[in-house]
Amino acid sequence: MSNETFEPRVFSGMQPSGNLTLGNYLGALRRWVEMQDEGIPTVYCVVNLHAITVWQDPEALRNATREVTAAYIAAGVDPTRSILFNQSQVPQHAELAWIFNCVARLGWLNRMTQFKDKAGKDREKASIGLYAYPALMAADILAYRATHVPVGEDQKQHVELTRDIAAKFNHDFGVEFFPMPEPVIKGAATRVMSLRDGTKKMSKSDPSDMSRINLRDDADTIAQKFRKARTDSEPLPSEPAGLEGRPEARNLVNIYAAIAGVSAEAVLSEYGGRAFSEFKPALADLATAHLAPVTARMRALMADPAEIDRILGDGANRAAEIAEPVVAQVYDIVGLIRSR
Ligand code: AQP
């Protein structure tokens, strides 16, 4: 079955497990805004049910939910053009996730690298929710029968699992109900790496704040973090092949390229042969100039939490208008009685 049978619709989300990073912004959020501006129907979610798959302080979680909403809007998500909401306010996500828990196979989930990374060595102590995370993500996407999912590279495997779940559901019940959603992974920074270790992904929940640029960091903090970013002692090469085996250098070049909207080649043709002591301040200036308006807008929005709650309430109503008939049909297909 092809997705042409389905109206195009975009869905994506981020966890309020901390404040958003430059990785979230360059890897996904900027693409969300582009897709909204292309006029495709877009549904963007703050995925707080995903966040609690690892421990979250309740007050910090409430605050981060509003802050992530503010970051979406500050980055250009327009709550009148996109549906912008918070996952727990639309119970259809959790309802559909249960059904997908019964469709997904243990063998599929056992292959998920994010679970392996996040559970660490002591897997016995990981929550069942962390293990079943991809089934909930499939529910997020498929409750809207979304066809496109803009994400960073790390989420590709989960979107592929969503396709497997959709295909198995369609096959088991002999229907053509769900589309096969496609991951949209584009740009020079689909995997932004930690500033402390070029082999590790930049993450909002990394214990070291110096490992990441937060969207709420001020100019001095951004400059300090880039200045202290780990690098080797060689000057920058004059072409991308010279970045081989130099993950930290590659990361900084990719960040520069993504923010400036140019290729890594273009960055290196300007900075090749120059030392990091010259490149890092240039990168900090570029990042600061780009992020300062986003940060300022985020702060202004956070000063009025009641308005954020109003936006989320409105978004949840609009989201439920789409998700409820989908979940009701799924119940019917599966043979579950829903009406009272
Ligand atoms: N470093 C990254 N580079 C590019 N894209 C990234 N994304 C995350 N980190 C990077 C993309 O941002 C979106 C939201 O991610 P998420 O909040 O659902 O969870 P995550 O992928 O696990 O992100 P974090 O920041 O690492 O969160 P924590 O620390 O809580 O696990 C996704 O599209 C993701 O690809």
Short mmCIF file of C-alpha atoms and ligand atoms in Angstrom, two decimals:
data_model
loop_
_atom_site.label_atom_id
_atom_site.label_comp_id
_atom_site.label_asym_id
_atom_site.label_seq_id
_atom_site.Cartn_x
_atom_site.Cartn_y
_atom_site.Cartn_z
CA MET A 1 0.00 0.00 0.00
CA SER A 2 1.29 3.46 -0.72
CA ASN A 3 0.98 6.57 1.36
CA GLU A 4 -0.71 8.29 -1.58
CA THR A 5 -3.99 6.85 -0.27
CA PHE A 6 -3.56 9.09 2.79
CA GLU A 7 -3.69 12.85 3.16
CA PRO A 8 -0.16 14.05 3.97
CA ARG A 9 0.21 14.96 7.62
CA VAL A 10 3.30 15.63 9.73
CA PHE A 11 3.69 14.51 13.34
CA SER A 12 6.63 14.90 15.71
CA GLY A 13 7.37 15.42 19.40
CA MET A 14 10.08 16.09 21.99
CA GLN A 15 10.34 15.00 25.58
CA PRO A 16 10.19 17.60 28.37
CA SER A 17 13.06 15.77 30.06
CA GLY A 18 15.08 18.97 30.38
CA ASN A 19 15.50 22.13 28.35
CA LEU A 20 15.88 21.77 24.61
CA THR A 21 19.37 21.68 23.16
CA LEU A 22 20.97 22.86 19.97
CA GLY A 23 20.75 19.18 18.90
CA ASN A 24 16.96 19.15 19.25
CA TYR A 25 16.81 22.48 17.44
CA LEU A 26 19.07 21.72 14.46
CA GLY A 27 18.15 18.03 14.20
CA ALA A 28 14.38 18.40 14.33
CA LEU A 29 12.72 21.65 15.40
CA ARG A 30 13.93 23.72 12.46
CA ARG A 31 12.56 21.09 10.07
CA TRP A 32 9.21 21.19 11.88
CA VAL A 33 8.92 24.88 11.16
CA GLU A 34 9.92 24.42 7.51
CA MET A 35 7.25 21.75 7.04
CA GLN A 36 4.62 23.91 8.74
CA ASP A 37 5.59 26.78 6.43
CA GLU A 38 5.22 24.51 3.39
CA GLY A 39 1.53 24.33 4.30
CA ILE A 40 1.33 20.58 5.11
CA PRO A 41 -0.95 19.92 8.14
CA THR A 42 1.42 19.64 11.09
CA VAL A 43 0.86 18.17 14.56
CA TYR A 44 3.53 18.84 17.18
CA CYS A 45 3.48 17.35 20.65
CA VAL A 46 5.31 17.71 23.96
CA VAL A 47 5.70 14.03 24.82
CA ASN A 48 5.53 14.03 28.60
CA LEU A 49 4.38 10.39 28.81
CA HIS A 50 7.65 9.45 27.13
CA ALA A 51 9.61 11.61 29.57
CA ILE A 52 8.39 9.60 32.60
CA THR A 53 9.92 6.40 31.23
CA VAL A 54 12.88 7.58 33.32
CA TRP A 55 12.53 9.42 36.64
CA GLN A 56 11.29 13.04 36.45
CA ASP A 57 10.76 15.34 39.39
CA PRO A 58 7.01 16.20 39.15
CA GLU A 59 7.43 19.97 39.54
CA ALA A 60 10.35 20.07 37.10
CA LEU A 61 8.30 18.03 34.62
CA ARG A 62 5.38 20.47 34.76
CA ASN A 63 7.76 23.38 34.25
CA ALA A 64 9.70 21.68 31.43
CA THR A 65 6.41 20.89 29.64
CA ARG A 66 5.65 24.62 29.49
CA GLU A 67 9.24 25.50 28.64
CA VAL A 68 9.39 23.05 25.72
CA THR A 69 6.08 24.49 24.47
CA ALA A 70 7.59 27.97 24.68
CA ALA A 71 10.67 26.75 22.78
CA TYR A 72 8.53 25.33 19.97
CA ILE A 73 6.69 28.62 19.58
CA ALA A 74 9.86 30.70 19.92
CA ALA A 75 11.49 28.64 17.16
CA GLY A 76 8.58 29.34 14.82
CA VAL A 77 5.86 26.75 15.48
CA ASP A 78 2.65 28.75 15.12
CA PRO A 79 -0.12 27.30 17.32
CA THR A 80 -2.76 28.67 14.98
CA ARG A 81 -1.30 26.90 11.93
CA SER A 82 0.08 23.76 13.61
CA ILE A 83 -1.68 21.72 16.27
CA LEU A 84 0.56 22.13 19.31
CA PHE A 85 -0.30 20.14 22.43
CA ASN A 86 0.87 18.04 25.35
CA GLN A 87 0.63 14.26 25.11
CA SER A 88 -1.02 13.44 28.46
CA GLN A 89 -3.90 15.81 27.67
CA VAL A 90 -4.98 13.56 24.78
CA PRO A 91 -5.65 10.12 26.33
CA GLN A 92 -6.02 8.46 22.91
CA HIS A 93 -2.20 8.20 22.76
CA ALA A 94 -2.08 5.89 25.79
CA GLU A 95 -5.11 3.92 24.59
CA LEU A 96 -3.61 3.24 21.17
CA ALA A 97 -0.22 2.47 22.73
CA TRP A 98 -1.76 -0.43 24.65
CA ILE A 99 -3.11 -1.92 21.46
CA PHE A 100 0.31 -1.50 19.83
CA ASN A 101 1.93 -3.22 22.84
CA CYS A 102 -0.12 -6.20 21.73
CA VAL A 103 0.93 -5.83 18.07
CA ALA A 104 4.69 -5.17 18.50
CA ARG A 105 6.88 -8.22 19.04
CA LEU A 106 9.44 -8.65 21.82
CA GLY A 107 12.10 -9.42 19.21
CA TRP A 108 11.53 -6.05 17.55
CA LEU A 109 11.86 -4.11 20.79
CA ASN A 110 14.95 -6.09 21.78
CA ARG A 111 16.75 -4.56 18.81
CA MET A 112 16.10 -0.94 19.82
CA THR A 113 19.44 0.77 20.42
CA GLN A 114 17.94 3.65 22.42
CA PHE A 115 16.66 1.20 25.05
CA LYS A 116 20.10 -0.40 25.26
CA ASP A 117 21.77 3.02 25.63
CA LYS A 118 19.31 4.40 28.16
CA ALA A 119 18.88 1.23 30.24
CA GLY A 120 22.66 0.90 30.57
CA LYS A 121 24.23 -2.17 32.13
CA ASP A 122 21.50 -2.81 34.71
CA ARG A 123 18.58 -3.52 32.37
CA GLU A 124 16.63 -5.35 35.06
CA LYS A 125 16.11 -1.99 36.77
CA ALA A 126 14.80 -0.14 33.68
CA SER A 127 11.08 0.64 33.63
CA ILE A 128 8.73 -1.34 31.43
CA GLY A 129 7.76 2.02 29.95
CA LEU A 130 11.32 2.60 28.71
CA TYR A 131 11.20 -0.76 26.95
CA ALA A 132 7.75 -0.13 25.44
CA TYR A 133 8.64 3.50 24.48
CA PRO A 134 8.62 2.77 20.70
CA ALA A 135 5.03 1.40 20.85
CA LEU A 136 3.88 4.65 22.46
CA MET A 137 5.78 6.61 19.80
CA ALA A 138 4.02 4.55 17.10
CA ALA A 139 0.71 5.47 18.75
CA ASP A 140 1.64 9.17 18.76
CA ILE A 141 2.27 9.09 15.02
CA LEU A 142 -0.49 6.74 13.94
CA ALA A 143 -3.27 8.30 16.06
CA TYR A 144 -3.06 11.07 13.42
CA ARG A 145 -2.34 8.64 10.56
CA ALA A 146 0.69 10.83 9.94
CA THR A 147 2.70 10.24 6.78
CA HIS A 148 5.89 12.21 7.61
CA VAL A 149 7.92 12.38 10.82
CA PRO A 150 10.74 14.97 10.97
CA VAL A 151 13.32 13.69 13.49
CA GLY A 152 17.05 13.55 14.19
CA GLU A 153 19.09 10.54 13.10
CA ASP A 154 18.74 8.85 16.53
CA GLN A 155 14.98 8.39 16.09
CA LYS A 156 15.16 6.70 12.68
CA GLN A 157 14.98 3.21 14.16
CA HIS A 158 11.83 4.09 16.13
CA VAL A 159 10.09 5.46 13.04
CA GLU A 160 11.01 2.25 11.21
CA LEU A 161 9.45 0.27 14.05
CA THR A 162 6.31 2.39 13.69
CA ARG A 163 6.12 1.23 10.07
CA ASP A 164 6.48 -2.39 11.19
CA ILE A 165 3.65 -1.94 13.70
CA ALA A 166 1.43 -0.24 11.10
CA ALA A 167 2.12 -3.00 8.56
CA LYS A 168 1.46 -5.80 11.04
CA PHE A 169 -1.77 -4.19 12.23
CA ASN A 170 -2.97 -3.77 8.63
CA HIS A 171 -1.96 -7.32 7.78
CA ASP A 172 -3.36 -9.03 10.91
CA PHE A 173 -6.75 -7.36 10.59
CA GLY A 174 -6.89 -7.37 6.78
CA VAL A 175 -7.28 -3.58 6.53
CA GLU A 176 -5.48 -0.67 4.89
CA PHE A 177 -6.00 1.56 7.88
CA PHE A 178 -2.58 2.95 8.72
CA PRO A 179 -0.06 4.66 6.39
CA MET A 180 3.64 3.78 6.44
CA PRO A 181 5.10 6.96 7.97
CA GLU A 182 8.39 8.17 6.56
CA PRO A 183 11.19 9.63 8.67
CA VAL A 184 12.33 13.05 7.41
CA ILE A 185 16.01 13.38 8.38
CA LYS A 186 17.67 16.31 6.61
CA GLY A 187 20.34 18.96 7.03
CA ALA A 188 23.98 19.28 8.03
CA ALA A 189 23.33 18.40 11.69
CA THR A 190 21.03 15.40 11.94
CA ARG A 191 23.17 14.11 14.80
CA VAL A 192 24.75 16.87 16.88
CA MET A 193 27.37 15.44 19.21
CA SER A 194 28.30 16.26 22.81
CA LEU A 195 30.76 19.13 23.23
CA ARG A 196 32.69 16.97 25.71
CA ASP A 197 32.84 13.78 23.64
CA GLY A 198 32.48 13.78 19.86
CA THR A 199 31.34 10.15 19.83
CA LYS A 200 28.29 10.76 22.07
CA LYS A 201 25.04 12.45 21.06
CA MET A 202 24.30 15.88 22.53
CA SER A 203 21.48 15.17 24.98
CA LYS A 204 19.27 17.32 27.19
CA SER A 205 19.56 14.77 30.01
CA ASP A 206 23.38 14.44 29.91
CA PRO A 207 24.60 15.06 33.50
CA SER A 208 27.17 17.58 32.20
CA ASP A 209 25.66 20.94 31.24
CA MET A 210 28.95 21.73 29.44
CA SER A 211 28.20 18.93 26.98
CA ARG A 212 25.38 20.87 25.33
CA ILE A 213 24.11 24.28 24.25
CA ASN A 214 20.66 24.83 25.76
CA LEU A 215 18.20 27.03 23.91
CA ARG A 216 17.91 29.10 27.07
CA ASP A 217 21.69 29.70 27.46
CA ASP A 218 22.79 33.34 27.29
CA ALA A 219 25.57 34.61 24.99
CA ASP A 220 28.33 34.35 27.63
CA THR A 221 27.40 30.77 28.46
CA ILE A 222 27.32 29.80 24.78
CA ALA A 223 30.74 31.38 24.20
CA GLN A 224 32.17 29.64 27.27
CA LYS A 225 30.78 26.25 26.25
CA PHE A 226 32.22 26.47 22.73
CA ARG A 227 35.55 27.77 24.09
CA LYS A 228 35.79 24.77 26.42
CA ALA A 229 34.48 22.27 23.83
CA ARG A 230 36.84 19.35 23.44
CA THR A 231 38.92 19.41 20.24
CA ASP A 232 42.23 18.07 19.00
CA SER A 233 45.30 20.27 18.54
CA GLU A 234 45.46 20.27 14.72
CA PRO A 235 44.17 23.19 12.66
CA LEU A 236 40.98 22.66 10.67
CA PRO A 237 41.43 20.75 7.40
CA SER A 238 40.58 22.43 4.11
CA GLU A 239 38.10 19.76 3.03
CA PRO A 240 35.63 17.34 4.73
CA ALA A 241 37.78 14.24 4.05
CA GLY A 242 40.28 15.71 6.52
CA LEU A 243 37.67 15.43 9.32
CA GLU A 244 37.94 11.61 9.24
CA GLY A 245 38.85 10.34 12.71
CA ARG A 246 38.30 13.82 14.20
CA PRO A 247 34.75 13.57 15.63
CA GLU A 248 34.93 16.75 17.71
CA ALA A 249 36.20 18.84 14.80
CA ARG A 250 33.56 17.33 12.51
CA ASN A 251 30.85 18.14 15.05
CA LEU A 252 31.79 21.82 15.35
CA VAL A 253 32.05 22.19 11.58
CA ASN A 254 28.64 20.55 11.11
CA ILE A 255 27.08 22.81 13.74
CA TYR A 256 28.51 25.87 12.00
CA ALA A 257 27.29 24.63 8.60
CA ALA A 258 23.78 23.86 9.90
CA ILE A 259 23.33 27.23 11.58
CA ALA A 260 24.76 29.18 8.65
CA GLY A 261 22.75 27.10 6.18
CA VAL A 262 25.84 26.18 4.13
CA SER A 263 27.75 22.94 3.45
CA ALA A 264 30.69 21.62 5.49
CA GLU A 265 32.83 22.19 2.36
CA ALA A 266 31.94 25.87 2.39
CA VAL A 267 32.84 26.19 6.09
CA LEU A 268 36.19 24.49 5.52
CA SER A 269 37.00 26.54 2.45
CA GLU A 270 36.75 29.58 4.72
CA TYR A 271 38.32 28.17 7.91
CA GLY A 272 40.65 25.40 6.58
CA GLY A 273 44.15 25.83 8.02
CA ARG A 274 42.88 28.02 10.87
CA ALA A 275 43.19 27.06 14.54
CA PHE A 276 40.25 26.28 16.85
CA SER A 277 41.17 29.37 18.83
CA GLU A 278 39.92 31.34 15.80
CA PHE A 279 37.09 29.07 14.76
CA LYS A 280 35.43 28.64 18.17
CA PRO A 281 34.72 32.36 18.75
CA ALA A 282 33.35 32.64 15.20
CA LEU A 283 31.06 29.68 15.89
CA ALA A 284 29.98 31.17 19.24
CA ASP A 285 29.13 34.50 17.55
CA LEU A 286 27.14 32.77 14.84
CA ALA A 287 25.22 30.59 17.33
CA THR A 288 24.52 33.51 19.64
CA ALA A 289 23.23 35.73 16.85
CA HIS A 290 20.98 32.94 15.64
CA LEU A 291 19.68 31.79 19.02
CA ALA A 292 19.34 35.13 20.85
CA PRO A 293 15.92 36.00 19.35
CA VAL A 294 14.65 32.46 20.04
CA THR A 295 15.85 32.63 23.65
CA ALA A 296 14.36 36.09 24.18
CA ARG A 297 10.99 35.00 22.82
CA MET A 298 11.06 31.87 24.98
CA ARG A 299 11.69 33.96 28.09
CA ALA A 300 8.82 36.31 27.22
CA LEU A 301 6.45 33.37 26.71
CA MET A 302 7.51 31.75 29.98
CA ALA A 303 6.52 34.92 31.82
CA ASP A 304 2.88 34.07 31.07
CA PRO A 305 2.33 30.39 31.94
CA ALA A 306 -1.47 30.81 31.83
CA GLU A 307 -1.23 31.69 28.14
CA ILE A 308 0.92 28.60 27.49
CA ASP A 309 -1.67 26.46 29.29
CA ARG A 310 -4.42 28.02 27.17
CA ILE A 311 -2.50 27.20 23.96
CA LEU A 312 -1.95 23.62 25.13
CA GLY A 313 -5.62 23.21 26.08
CA ASP A 314 -6.76 24.47 22.69
CA GLY A 315 -4.21 22.24 20.92
CA ALA A 316 -5.35 19.18 22.91
CA ASN A 317 -8.96 19.74 21.83
CA ARG A 318 -7.94 20.01 18.19
CA ALA A 319 -5.66 16.95 18.45
CA ALA A 320 -8.41 14.86 20.08
CA GLU A 321 -10.79 15.74 17.25
CA ILE A 322 -8.46 13.85 14.91
CA ALA A 323 -7.26 11.11 17.27
CA GLU A 324 -10.59 10.06 18.78
CA PRO A 325 -12.25 8.85 15.55
CA VAL A 326 -9.02 7.04 14.61
CA VAL A 327 -8.85 5.24 17.97
CA ALA A 328 -12.58 4.51 17.88
CA GLN A 329 -12.13 2.83 14.47
CA VAL A 330 -9.13 0.88 15.76
CA TYR A 331 -11.25 -0.43 18.68
CA ASP A 332 -13.89 -1.46 16.21
CA ILE A 333 -11.37 -3.20 13.92
CA VAL A 334 -9.86 -5.06 16.89
CA GLY A 335 -13.28 -6.03 18.31
CA LEU A 336 -13.11 -3.93 21.49
CA ILE A 337 -16.38 -2.38 22.70
CA ARG A 338 -15.87 1.37 23.29
CA SER A 339 -19.32 2.93 23.61
CA ARG A 340 -21.01 3.27 27.03
N1 AQP B 1 21.96 15.49 19.36
C1 AQP B 1 20.95 15.52 18.49
N2 AQP B 1 21.16 15.84 17.20
C2 AQP B 1 20.13 15.89 16.31
N3 AQP B 1 18.84 15.65 16.66
C3 AQP B 1 18.59 15.34 17.95
N4 AQP B 1 17.46 15.05 18.61
C4 AQP B 1 17.74 14.81 19.91
N5 AQP B 1 19.05 14.95 20.12
C5 AQP B 1 19.62 15.26 18.93
C6 AQP B 1 16.14 15.02 18.01
O1 AQP B 1 15.29 15.84 18.80
C7 AQP B 1 13.99 15.27 18.81
C8 AQP B 1 13.49 15.16 20.22
O2 AQP B 1 14.12 14.18 20.91
P1 AQP B 1 13.46 13.60 22.22
O3 AQP B 1 13.24 14.65 23.21
O4 AQP B 1 12.26 12.79 21.89
O5 AQP B 1 14.46 12.56 22.79
P2 AQP B 1 15.91 12.22 22.45
O6 AQP B 1 16.10 11.90 21.01
O7 AQP B 1 16.31 11.13 23.41
O8 AQP B 1 16.62 13.60 22.78
P3 AQP B 1 17.55 13.97 23.95
O9 AQP B 1 17.83 15.42 23.91
O10 AQP B 1 18.75 13.06 23.94
O11 AQP B 1 16.65 13.69 25.21
P4 AQP B 1 16.94 12.81 26.47
O12 AQP B 1 18.24 13.30 27.01
O13 AQP B 1 15.82 13.02 27.42
O14 AQP B 1 17.01 11.39 25.99
C9 AQP B 1 14.06 13.95 18.07
O15 AQP B 1 13.62 14.13 16.76
C10 AQP B 1 15.53 13.64 18.08
O16 AQP B 1 15.92 12.84 16.98
#
